Amino acid sequence: WYGGWAKRVGELQAGAYGVQYKNKNISIVRPANVYGRYDNFDPTNAMVIPSLIRKAHENKVLEVWGDGTPIRDFIHAKDVARGMIFAVENKITEPINLGSGDGVQIKTIAETIAKKFGNDIKWITDAPSGDARRVFDMTRAKSYGFELTTSIEEGIQDTIDWFLENKDIIDLRFNAFKGDR
């Protein structure tokens, strides 16, 4: 809830900047659930994909809240960066959503990650699952010609590879800031 308001305030600030400086070339992108390299893999407050990657790496059984049926929209960080550059280069001055527009079940995400690590999955069905479906409307972005280039499978593999290559640094960073909580 607060995250949504923070994003909206940022959009209003960008609009105010445009009015103040008489600049109509303000691009606003609204990315879906972003994941990828350099993500936050902190087990206490990470988003779904990095959280599941870390849990799968550290445990033989991957515990996942809910039954896996909720559908969410994900976008790899590389596509977010491409989308931002695309919006600026094409002088898009109305907000555009960046996501798949289709979404994917949490069950598919969990199974993809578990398979990469050879994990079994335990569904914690008495834990909250959240809304049944949260998917972005990509009509406007597609009307300008923007399309994703990274599939969910490719993006998860890229994120896992980066995590495994950088796990020691991630752990050092996490342990260094653990006392700040």
Short mmCIF file of C-alpha atoms in Angstrom, two decimals:
data_model
loop_
_atom_site.label_atom_id
_atom_site.label_comp_id
_atom_site.label_asym_id
_atom_site.label_seq_id
_atom_site.Cartn_x
_atom_site.Cartn_y
_atom_site.Cartn_z
CA TRP A 1 0.00 0.00 0.00
CA TYR A 2 2.68 2.51 0.99
CA GLY A 3 4.86 1.45 -1.94
CA GLY A 4 2.07 2.37 -4.35
CA TRP A 5 1.74 5.82 -2.83
CA ALA A 6 5.50 6.36 -2.92
CA LYS A 7 5.51 5.56 -6.63
CA ARG A 8 2.55 7.87 -7.26
CA VAL A 9 4.25 10.73 -5.40
CA GLY A 10 7.34 10.20 -7.55
CA GLU A 11 5.18 10.50 -10.66
CA LEU A 12 3.62 13.71 -9.32
CA GLN A 13 7.09 15.10 -8.59
CA ALA A 14 8.19 14.32 -12.15
CA GLY A 15 5.09 16.11 -13.46
CA ALA A 16 5.76 19.12 -11.21
CA TYR A 17 9.35 19.24 -12.50
CA GLY A 18 7.99 19.31 -16.05
CA VAL A 19 5.65 22.19 -15.25
CA GLN A 20 8.29 24.16 -13.32
CA TYR A 21 10.95 23.86 -16.02
CA LYS A 22 8.53 23.85 -18.96
CA ASN A 23 9.81 20.45 -20.02
CA LYS A 24 7.23 18.17 -21.58
CA ASN A 25 9.74 15.33 -22.12
CA ILE A 26 9.12 13.46 -18.86
CA SER A 27 8.96 9.67 -19.17
CA ILE A 28 7.35 7.56 -16.45
CA VAL A 29 7.63 3.78 -16.37
CA ARG A 30 5.81 1.52 -13.95
CA PRO A 31 7.64 -1.81 -13.69
CA ALA A 32 5.99 -4.99 -12.41
CA ASN A 33 7.86 -7.26 -9.94
CA VAL A 34 11.49 -6.69 -10.90
CA TYR A 35 14.07 -9.45 -10.40
CA GLY A 36 17.54 -10.22 -11.63
CA ARG A 37 21.24 -9.71 -10.96
CA TYR A 38 22.14 -7.60 -7.92
CA ASP A 39 18.73 -8.33 -6.38
CA ASN A 40 18.09 -8.36 -2.66
CA PHE A 41 18.54 -11.96 -1.50
CA ASP A 42 18.08 -11.11 2.19
CA PRO A 43 15.99 -14.00 3.54
CA THR A 44 13.98 -11.70 5.83
CA ASN A 45 12.67 -9.19 3.28
CA ALA A 46 13.42 -10.25 -0.30
CA MET A 47 10.84 -10.37 -3.08
CA VAL A 48 9.49 -13.73 -4.26
CA ILE A 49 12.07 -14.81 -6.88
CA PRO A 50 15.28 -13.94 -4.97
CA SER A 51 13.73 -15.24 -1.75
CA LEU A 52 12.90 -18.61 -3.33
CA ILE A 53 16.34 -18.83 -4.93
CA ARG A 54 18.06 -18.33 -1.59
CA LYS A 55 15.73 -20.74 0.23
CA ALA A 56 16.19 -23.39 -2.48
CA HIS A 57 19.97 -23.02 -2.29
CA GLU A 58 20.05 -23.33 1.50
CA ASN A 59 17.48 -26.11 2.03
CA LYS A 60 16.66 -29.53 0.61
CA VAL A 61 12.94 -28.76 0.76
CA LEU A 62 11.71 -25.45 -0.63
CA GLU A 63 8.93 -24.13 1.60
CA VAL A 64 6.53 -21.83 -0.23
CA TRP A 65 3.66 -19.89 1.34
CA GLY A 66 0.19 -20.55 -0.06
CA ASP A 67 -0.83 -23.08 -2.67
CA GLY A 68 0.99 -21.51 -5.62
CA THR A 69 -2.11 -20.48 -7.55
CA PRO A 70 -1.73 -16.66 -7.38
CA ILE A 71 -0.57 -15.10 -10.64
CA ARG A 72 1.97 -12.28 -10.65
CA ASP A 73 3.64 -10.22 -13.34
CA PHE A 74 7.45 -10.33 -13.37
CA ILE A 75 10.06 -8.46 -15.39
CA HIS A 76 13.81 -9.01 -15.52
CA ALA A 77 15.88 -5.95 -14.54
CA LYS A 78 17.51 -5.94 -17.98
CA ASP A 79 14.09 -5.42 -19.59
CA VAL A 80 13.26 -2.65 -17.11
CA ALA A 81 16.46 -0.83 -18.09
CA ARG A 82 15.66 -1.34 -21.78
CA GLY A 83 12.11 -0.06 -21.17
CA MET A 84 13.35 3.08 -19.44
CA ILE A 85 15.77 3.86 -22.27
CA PHE A 86 13.05 3.05 -24.81
CA ALA A 87 10.62 5.49 -23.16
CA VAL A 88 13.17 8.32 -23.11
CA GLU A 89 14.50 7.71 -26.64
CA ASN A 90 10.95 7.58 -28.03
CA LYS A 91 9.87 10.65 -26.02
CA ILE A 92 6.96 8.77 -24.44
CA THR A 93 5.34 11.28 -22.10
CA GLU A 94 2.47 9.22 -20.75
CA PRO A 95 3.08 6.56 -18.08
CA ILE A 96 3.72 3.07 -19.41
CA ASN A 97 3.60 -0.23 -17.57
CA LEU A 98 6.52 -2.62 -17.95
CA GLY A 99 5.80 -6.29 -17.37
CA SER A 100 4.82 -9.43 -19.22
CA GLY A 101 1.14 -8.58 -19.39
CA ASP A 102 0.42 -12.28 -18.91
CA GLY A 103 1.75 -13.15 -15.49
CA VAL A 104 2.83 -16.51 -14.18
CA GLN A 105 1.65 -18.65 -11.30
CA ILE A 106 3.81 -18.64 -8.18
CA LYS A 107 3.67 -22.45 -8.50
CA THR A 108 5.51 -22.23 -11.85
CA ILE A 109 8.16 -19.92 -10.36
CA ALA A 110 8.68 -22.23 -7.37
CA GLU A 111 8.82 -25.37 -9.53
CA THR A 112 11.32 -23.77 -11.93
CA ILE A 113 13.62 -22.75 -9.07
CA ALA A 114 13.22 -26.04 -7.19
CA LYS A 115 14.08 -28.01 -10.33
CA LYS A 116 17.32 -26.01 -10.81
CA PHE A 117 18.43 -26.91 -7.25
CA GLY A 118 16.94 -30.43 -7.12
CA ASN A 119 14.52 -29.50 -4.31
CA ASP A 120 11.19 -30.90 -3.26
CA ILE A 121 8.50 -28.30 -2.52
CA LYS A 122 6.41 -28.03 0.61
CA TRP A 123 3.38 -25.77 0.21
CA ILE A 124 2.47 -23.93 3.41
CA THR A 125 -1.24 -23.70 2.60
CA ASP A 126 -2.27 -22.12 5.89
CA ALA A 127 0.00 -19.14 5.14
CA PRO A 128 -1.39 -16.16 3.19
CA SER A 129 -1.24 -16.30 -0.62
CA GLY A 130 -2.23 -12.71 -1.43
CA ASP A 131 -4.46 -11.58 -4.28
CA ALA A 132 -5.38 -14.21 -6.86
CA ARG A 133 -4.11 -12.15 -9.82
CA ARG A 134 -1.96 -9.04 -10.25
CA VAL A 135 -0.92 -8.52 -13.85
CA PHE A 136 -0.05 -5.31 -15.70
CA ASP A 137 -1.88 -4.05 -18.77
CA MET A 138 0.83 -3.74 -21.43
CA THR A 139 -1.39 -2.26 -24.14
CA ARG A 140 0.20 1.20 -24.05
CA ALA A 141 3.82 -0.01 -23.98
CA LYS A 142 3.15 -2.45 -26.82
CA SER A 143 1.43 0.29 -28.85
CA TYR A 144 4.78 2.12 -28.82
CA GLY A 145 6.58 -1.08 -29.87
CA PHE A 146 8.08 -2.21 -26.56
CA GLU A 147 8.39 -5.97 -25.99
CA LEU A 148 10.22 -8.02 -23.37
CA THR A 149 13.33 -9.90 -24.47
CA THR A 150 13.94 -12.06 -21.39
CA SER A 151 11.62 -15.01 -20.74
CA ILE A 152 10.87 -15.93 -17.13
CA GLU A 153 12.92 -19.13 -17.51
CA GLU A 154 15.95 -17.29 -18.92
CA GLY A 155 15.64 -14.58 -16.29
CA ILE A 156 15.45 -17.04 -13.40
CA GLN A 157 18.47 -18.96 -14.73
CA ASP A 158 20.44 -15.70 -15.10
CA THR A 159 19.49 -14.67 -11.55
CA ILE A 160 20.44 -18.08 -10.11
CA ASP A 161 23.77 -18.03 -11.94
CA TRP A 162 24.56 -14.54 -10.65
CA PHE A 163 23.49 -15.48 -7.09
CA LEU A 164 25.72 -18.57 -7.05
CA GLU A 165 28.69 -16.64 -8.46
CA ASN A 166 28.28 -13.87 -5.86
CA LYS A 167 26.91 -15.74 -2.84
CA ASP A 168 29.96 -15.02 -0.64
CA ILE A 169 29.70 -11.27 -1.27
CA ILE A 170 25.92 -11.36 -0.73
CA ASP A 171 26.41 -13.15 2.60
CA LEU A 172 29.10 -10.68 3.71
CA ARG A 173 26.83 -7.74 2.93
CA PHE A 174 23.86 -9.36 4.67
CA ASN A 175 25.86 -10.22 7.80
CA ALA A 176 27.44 -6.74 7.93
CA PHE A 177 24.02 -5.07 8.08
CA LYS A 178 22.24 -7.70 10.18
CA GLY A 179 22.89 -5.72 13.36
CA ASP A 180 21.15 -2.62 11.92
CA ARG A 181 17.70 -4.20 12.20
#
